[in-house]
CSV table of C-alpha atoms in Angstrom, one decimal:
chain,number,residue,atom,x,y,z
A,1,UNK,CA,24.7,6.2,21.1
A,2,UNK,CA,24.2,9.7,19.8
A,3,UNK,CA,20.3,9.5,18.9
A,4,UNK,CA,21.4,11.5,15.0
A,5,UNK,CA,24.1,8.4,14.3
A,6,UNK,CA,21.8,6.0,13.2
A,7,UNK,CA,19.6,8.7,10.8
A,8,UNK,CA,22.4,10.4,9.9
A,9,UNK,CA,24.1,6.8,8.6
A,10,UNK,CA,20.6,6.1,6.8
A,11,UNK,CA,20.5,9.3,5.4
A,12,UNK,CA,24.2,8.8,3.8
A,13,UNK,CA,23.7,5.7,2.4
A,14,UNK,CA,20.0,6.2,0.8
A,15,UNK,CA,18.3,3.0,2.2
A,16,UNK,CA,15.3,2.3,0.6
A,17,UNK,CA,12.7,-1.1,0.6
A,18,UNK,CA,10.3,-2.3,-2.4
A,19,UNK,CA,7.9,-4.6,-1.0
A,20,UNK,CA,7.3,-7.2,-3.9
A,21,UNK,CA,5.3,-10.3,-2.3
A,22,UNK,CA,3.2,-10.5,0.2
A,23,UNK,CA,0.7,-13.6,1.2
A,24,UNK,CA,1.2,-17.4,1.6
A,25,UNK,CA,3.9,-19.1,0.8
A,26,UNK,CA,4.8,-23.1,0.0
A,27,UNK,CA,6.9,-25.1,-1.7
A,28,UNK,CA,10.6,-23.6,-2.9
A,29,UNK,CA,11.5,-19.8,-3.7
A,30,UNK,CA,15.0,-18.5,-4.8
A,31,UNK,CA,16.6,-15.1,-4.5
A,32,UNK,CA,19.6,-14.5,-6.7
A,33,UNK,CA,22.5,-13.0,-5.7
A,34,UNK,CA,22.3,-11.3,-9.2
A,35,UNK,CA,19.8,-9.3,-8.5
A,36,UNK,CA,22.0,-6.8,-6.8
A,37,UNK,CA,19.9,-6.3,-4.1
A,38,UNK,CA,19.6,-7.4,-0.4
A,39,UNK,CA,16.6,-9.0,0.7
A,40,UNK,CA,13.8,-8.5,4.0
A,41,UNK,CA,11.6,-11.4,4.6
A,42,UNK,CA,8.9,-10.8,7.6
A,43,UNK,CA,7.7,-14.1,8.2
A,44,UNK,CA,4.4,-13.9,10.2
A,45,UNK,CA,3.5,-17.5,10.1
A,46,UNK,CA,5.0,-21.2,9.5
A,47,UNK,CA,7.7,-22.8,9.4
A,48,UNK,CA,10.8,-22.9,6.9
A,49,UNK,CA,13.8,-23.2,6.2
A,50,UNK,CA,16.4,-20.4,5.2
A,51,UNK,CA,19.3,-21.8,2.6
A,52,UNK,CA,21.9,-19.8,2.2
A,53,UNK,CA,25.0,-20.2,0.0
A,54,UNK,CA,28.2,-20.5,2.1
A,55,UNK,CA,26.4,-20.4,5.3
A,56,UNK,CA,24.8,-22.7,7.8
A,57,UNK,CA,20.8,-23.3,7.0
A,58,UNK,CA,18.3,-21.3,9.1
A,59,UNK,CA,15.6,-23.4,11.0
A,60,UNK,CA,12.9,-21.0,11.3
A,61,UNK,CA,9.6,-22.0,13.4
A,62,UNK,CA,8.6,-18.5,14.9
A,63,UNK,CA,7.6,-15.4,13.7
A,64,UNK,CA,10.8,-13.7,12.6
A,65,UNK,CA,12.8,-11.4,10.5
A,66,UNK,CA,15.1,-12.5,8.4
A,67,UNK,CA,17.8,-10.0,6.7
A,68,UNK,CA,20.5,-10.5,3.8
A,69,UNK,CA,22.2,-6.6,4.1
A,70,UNK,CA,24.0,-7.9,0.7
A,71,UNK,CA,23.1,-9.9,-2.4
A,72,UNK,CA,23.4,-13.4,-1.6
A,73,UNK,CA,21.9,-16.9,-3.3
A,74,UNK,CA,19.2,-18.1,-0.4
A,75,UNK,CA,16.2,-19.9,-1.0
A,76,UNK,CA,13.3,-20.4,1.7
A,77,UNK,CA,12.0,-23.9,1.8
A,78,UNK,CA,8.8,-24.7,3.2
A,79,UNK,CA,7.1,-27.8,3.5
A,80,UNK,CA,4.5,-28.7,0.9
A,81,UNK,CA,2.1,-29.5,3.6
A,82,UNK,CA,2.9,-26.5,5.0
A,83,UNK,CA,1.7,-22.7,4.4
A,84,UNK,CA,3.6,-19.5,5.5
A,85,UNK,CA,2.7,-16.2,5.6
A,86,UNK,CA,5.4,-14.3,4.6
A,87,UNK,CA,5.9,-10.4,3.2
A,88,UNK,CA,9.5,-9.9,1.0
A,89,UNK,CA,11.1,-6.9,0.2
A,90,UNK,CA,14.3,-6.1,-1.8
A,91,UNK,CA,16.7,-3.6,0.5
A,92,UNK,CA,18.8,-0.9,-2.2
A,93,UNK,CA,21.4,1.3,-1.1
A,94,UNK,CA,22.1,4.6,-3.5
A,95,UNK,CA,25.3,4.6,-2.4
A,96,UNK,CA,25.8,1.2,-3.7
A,97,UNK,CA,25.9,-2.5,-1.8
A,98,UNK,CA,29.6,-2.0,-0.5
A,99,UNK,CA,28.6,1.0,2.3
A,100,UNK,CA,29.1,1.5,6.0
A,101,UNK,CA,26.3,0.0,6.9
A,102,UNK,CA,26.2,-3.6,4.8
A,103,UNK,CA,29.5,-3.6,6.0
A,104,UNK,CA,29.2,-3.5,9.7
A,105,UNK,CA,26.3,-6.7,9.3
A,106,UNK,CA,26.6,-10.2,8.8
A,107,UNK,CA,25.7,-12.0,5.9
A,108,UNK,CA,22.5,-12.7,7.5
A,109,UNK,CA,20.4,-11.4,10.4
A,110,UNK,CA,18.2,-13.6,12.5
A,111,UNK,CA,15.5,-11.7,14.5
A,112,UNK,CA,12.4,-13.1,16.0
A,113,UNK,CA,9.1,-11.0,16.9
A,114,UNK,CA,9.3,-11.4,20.2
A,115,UNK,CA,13.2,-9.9,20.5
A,116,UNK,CA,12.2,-6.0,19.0
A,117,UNK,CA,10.7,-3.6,20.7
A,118,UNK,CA,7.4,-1.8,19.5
A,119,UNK,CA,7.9,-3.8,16.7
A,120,UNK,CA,3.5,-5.0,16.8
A,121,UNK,CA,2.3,-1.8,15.4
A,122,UNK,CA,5.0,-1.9,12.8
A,123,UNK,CA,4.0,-5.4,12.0
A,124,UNK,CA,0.3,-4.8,12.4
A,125,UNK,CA,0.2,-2.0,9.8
A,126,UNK,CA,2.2,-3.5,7.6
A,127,UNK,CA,-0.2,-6.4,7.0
A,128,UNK,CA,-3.3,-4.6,7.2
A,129,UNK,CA,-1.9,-3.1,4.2
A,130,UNK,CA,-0.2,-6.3,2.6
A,131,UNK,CA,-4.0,-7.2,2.2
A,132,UNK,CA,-5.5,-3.9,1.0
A,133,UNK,CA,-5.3,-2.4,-2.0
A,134,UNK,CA,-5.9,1.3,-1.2
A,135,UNK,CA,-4.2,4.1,-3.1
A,136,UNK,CA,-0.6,4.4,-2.3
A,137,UNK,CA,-0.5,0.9,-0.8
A,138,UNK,CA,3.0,0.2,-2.3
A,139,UNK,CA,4.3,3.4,-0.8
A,140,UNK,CA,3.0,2.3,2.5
A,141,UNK,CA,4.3,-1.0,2.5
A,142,UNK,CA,8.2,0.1,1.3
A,143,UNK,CA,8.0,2.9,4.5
A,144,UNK,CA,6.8,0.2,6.8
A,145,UNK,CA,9.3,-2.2,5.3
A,146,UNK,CA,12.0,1.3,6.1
A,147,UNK,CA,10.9,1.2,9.7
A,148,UNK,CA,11.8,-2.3,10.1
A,149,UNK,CA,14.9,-2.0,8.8
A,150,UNK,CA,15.2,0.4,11.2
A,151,UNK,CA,14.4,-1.7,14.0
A,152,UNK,CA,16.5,-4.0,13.1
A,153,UNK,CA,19.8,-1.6,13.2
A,154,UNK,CA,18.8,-0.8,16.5
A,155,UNK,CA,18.4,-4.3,17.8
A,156,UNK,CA,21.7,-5.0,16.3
A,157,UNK,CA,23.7,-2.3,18.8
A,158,UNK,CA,21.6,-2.9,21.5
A,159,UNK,CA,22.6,-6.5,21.1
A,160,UNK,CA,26.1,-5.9,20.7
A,161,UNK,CA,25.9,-8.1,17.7
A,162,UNK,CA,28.7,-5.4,15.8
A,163,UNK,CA,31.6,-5.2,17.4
A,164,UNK,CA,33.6,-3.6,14.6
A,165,UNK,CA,32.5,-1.2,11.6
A,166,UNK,CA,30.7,2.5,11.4
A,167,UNK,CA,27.6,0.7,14.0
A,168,UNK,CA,30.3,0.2,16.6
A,169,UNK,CA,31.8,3.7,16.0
A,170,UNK,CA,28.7,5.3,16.3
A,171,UNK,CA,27.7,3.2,19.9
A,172,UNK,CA,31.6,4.7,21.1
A,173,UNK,CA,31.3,7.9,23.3
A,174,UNK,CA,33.8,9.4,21.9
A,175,UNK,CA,34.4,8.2,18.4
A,176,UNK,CA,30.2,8.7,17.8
A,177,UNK,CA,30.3,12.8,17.5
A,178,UNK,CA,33.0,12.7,14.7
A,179,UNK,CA,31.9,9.8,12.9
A,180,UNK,CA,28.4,12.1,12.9
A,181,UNK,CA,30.8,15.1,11.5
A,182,UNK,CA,32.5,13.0,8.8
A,183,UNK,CA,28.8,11.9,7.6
A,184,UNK,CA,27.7,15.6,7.6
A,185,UNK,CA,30.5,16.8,6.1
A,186,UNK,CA,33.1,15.0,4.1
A,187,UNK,CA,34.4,18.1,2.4
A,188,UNK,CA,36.0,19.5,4.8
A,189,UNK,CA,39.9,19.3,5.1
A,190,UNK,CA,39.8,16.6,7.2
A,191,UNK,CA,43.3,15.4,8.7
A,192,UNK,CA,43.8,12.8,11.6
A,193,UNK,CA,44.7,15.7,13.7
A,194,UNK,CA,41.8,17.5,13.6
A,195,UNK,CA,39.9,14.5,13.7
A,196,UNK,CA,41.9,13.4,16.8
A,197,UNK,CA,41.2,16.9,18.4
A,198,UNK,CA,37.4,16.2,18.0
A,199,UNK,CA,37.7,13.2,20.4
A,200,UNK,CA,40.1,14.5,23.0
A,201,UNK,CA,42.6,12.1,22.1
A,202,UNK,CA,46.3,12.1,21.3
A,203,UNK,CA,46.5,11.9,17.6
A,204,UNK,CA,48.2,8.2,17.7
A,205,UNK,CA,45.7,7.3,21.0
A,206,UNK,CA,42.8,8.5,18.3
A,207,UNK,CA,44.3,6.4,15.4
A,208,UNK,CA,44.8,3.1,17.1
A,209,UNK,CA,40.9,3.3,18.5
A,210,UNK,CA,39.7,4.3,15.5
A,211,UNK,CA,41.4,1.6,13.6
A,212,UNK,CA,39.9,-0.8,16.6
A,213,UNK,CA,36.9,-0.2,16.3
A,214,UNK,CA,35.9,1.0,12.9
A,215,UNK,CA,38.5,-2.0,11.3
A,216,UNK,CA,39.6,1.0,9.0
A,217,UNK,CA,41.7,3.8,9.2
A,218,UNK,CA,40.3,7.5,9.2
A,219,UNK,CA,41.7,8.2,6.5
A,220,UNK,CA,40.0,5.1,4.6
A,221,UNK,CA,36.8,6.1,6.5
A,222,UNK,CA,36.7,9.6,5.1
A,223,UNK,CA,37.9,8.1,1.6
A,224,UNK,CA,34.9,5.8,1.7
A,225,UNK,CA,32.3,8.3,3.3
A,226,UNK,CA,33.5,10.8,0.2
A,227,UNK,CA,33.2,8.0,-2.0
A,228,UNK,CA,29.3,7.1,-0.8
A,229,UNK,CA,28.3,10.7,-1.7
A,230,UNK,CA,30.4,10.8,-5.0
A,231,UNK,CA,27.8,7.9,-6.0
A,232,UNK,CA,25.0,9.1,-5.1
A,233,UNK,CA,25.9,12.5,-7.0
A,234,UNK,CA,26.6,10.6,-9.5
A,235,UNK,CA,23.5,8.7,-9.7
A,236,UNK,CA,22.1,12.3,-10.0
A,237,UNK,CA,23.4,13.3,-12.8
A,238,UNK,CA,25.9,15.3,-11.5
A,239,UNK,CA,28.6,16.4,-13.6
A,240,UNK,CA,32.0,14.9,-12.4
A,241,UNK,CA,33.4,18.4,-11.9
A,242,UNK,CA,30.9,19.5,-9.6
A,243,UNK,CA,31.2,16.1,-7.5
A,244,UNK,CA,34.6,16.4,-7.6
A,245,UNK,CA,34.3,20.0,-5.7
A,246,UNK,CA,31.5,18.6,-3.6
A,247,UNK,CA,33.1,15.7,-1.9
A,248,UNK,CA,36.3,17.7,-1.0
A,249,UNK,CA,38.5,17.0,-3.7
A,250,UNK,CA,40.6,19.8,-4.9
A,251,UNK,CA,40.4,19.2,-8.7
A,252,UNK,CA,38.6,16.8,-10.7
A,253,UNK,CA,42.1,14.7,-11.7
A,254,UNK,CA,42.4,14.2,-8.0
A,255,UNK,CA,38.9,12.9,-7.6
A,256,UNK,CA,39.1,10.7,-10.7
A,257,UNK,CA,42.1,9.3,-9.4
A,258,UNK,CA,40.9,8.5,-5.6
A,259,UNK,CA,37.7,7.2,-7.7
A,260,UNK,CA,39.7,4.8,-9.6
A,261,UNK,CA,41.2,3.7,-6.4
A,262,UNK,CA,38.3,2.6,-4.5
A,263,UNK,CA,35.9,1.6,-7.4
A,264,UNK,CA,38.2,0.1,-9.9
A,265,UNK,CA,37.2,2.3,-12.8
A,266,UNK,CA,37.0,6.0,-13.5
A,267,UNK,CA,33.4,8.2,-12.8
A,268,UNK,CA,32.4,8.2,-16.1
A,269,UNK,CA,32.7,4.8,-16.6
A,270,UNK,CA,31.1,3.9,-13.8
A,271,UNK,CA,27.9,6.1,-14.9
A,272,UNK,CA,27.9,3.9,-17.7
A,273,UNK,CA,27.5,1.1,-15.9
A,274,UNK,CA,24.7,2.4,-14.3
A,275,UNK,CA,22.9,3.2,-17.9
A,276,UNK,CA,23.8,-0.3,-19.2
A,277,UNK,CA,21.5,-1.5,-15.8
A,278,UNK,CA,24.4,-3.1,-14.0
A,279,UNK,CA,24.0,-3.8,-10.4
């Protein structure tokens, strides 16, 4: 693994945590899928159950992590006689829910204490300041709650746990340094064969790996990597000109169009959804 993939990925996509509750917990608790957000639960404590809709339940009876990358219904069930100690978060992408990374994960993520590395001081800090109230404690806890998230993208490759998708590309020795150069720089002129040429690979050698391993072709790749940063742009309150020029598209028709393509509806009506406080 190049040691930039992972923060240059994180970087792209604009992760970012809000720890919302932290203390015991008993009894039922639901997380809507309409929230539009994913979800972190560190459970230090107790025991529980994870329901999740189309999805096995969870048994969980050790301190773990427990990650939805996507808005999903779950609801953690614990035992009236029972009390957990549990921190949530809400996980928000600015380039949207659909991006490389929620799309190289599972619908869930499983991950007990004792399977991360240097994951105590993490833990330790983050509950000395769940039960503080300190200036800039919420700051503290969403940056702790980053770190985790972190850790657990690291797990996940050292695990093998993603066998396809932009984590898998960026754990390939080969496929890792342009997948890092697409991220950098989607507005170059980009074509398979100088993409192919970046990997020492024939260009239909380079294709049929890239399509392997990533699930997409590289053209789709750099179409979705342009399309991350249009967003965030966008969520800026960049003009759709100056995206246009700034994600490598030759004239704003041309962007609209690829836009259209990928999000179902043109910039400027997506900006509006965005000021009517749609997901």
């Amino acid at each position: 693994m190049n040691p930039d993939g992972i923060s240059r990925l994180l970087d792209h996509i604009g992760l970012r945590a809000n720890t919302f509750y932290a203390g015991p917990l008993c009894g039922l608790h639901d997380f809507a899928a309409d929230e539009g957000v994913g979800h972190l639960h560190v459970i230090r404590a107790g025991a529980m159950r994870a329901v999740q809709a189309g999805h096995p339940d969870i048994q969980l009876s050790e301190p773990t992590l427990l990650f939805y990358p996507r808005p999903i219904n779950h609801r953690l069930d614990v035992d009236d006689a029972v009390t957990a100690d549990v921190l949530c978060a809400s996980v928000r992408y600015d380039a949207g829910q659909e991006n490389p990374l929620t799309q190289s994960f599972p619908a869930v993520v499983m991950i007990p204490f004792s399977g991360l590395r240097r994951i105590e001081p993490t833990l330790t800090a983050l509950f000395a300041e769940a039960g503080d109230d300190s200036p800039g404690r919420q700051v503290m806890l969403d940056r702790l709650c980053d770190i985790l998230l972190i850790q657990i993208v690291r797990y996940a490759i050292q695990q093998e746990w993603v066998q396809h998708g932009v984590l898998a590309g960026l754990a390939h020795p080969r496929l890792a340094p342009l997948l890092i150069e697409l991220l950098d720089d989607p507005r170059a002129s980009w074509t398979v064969d100088s993409m192919a040429a970046r990997t020492h690979l024939s260009r239909n050698g380079f294709a049929q790996e890239f399509r392997k391993v990533v699930g997409i072709t590289p053209a789709d790749f750099l179409t979705r990597v342009r399309m991350v940063l249009a967003q965030r742009l966008l969520r800026q309150g960049r003009p759709v000109a100056l995206v246009a020029d700034e994600t490598g598209y030759g004239s704003q028709p041309a962007f609209s169009r690829a836009f259209i393509r990928e999000t179902g509806m043109s910039p400027s009506a997506w900006v509006r959804t965005l000021a009517s406080g749609a997901p």
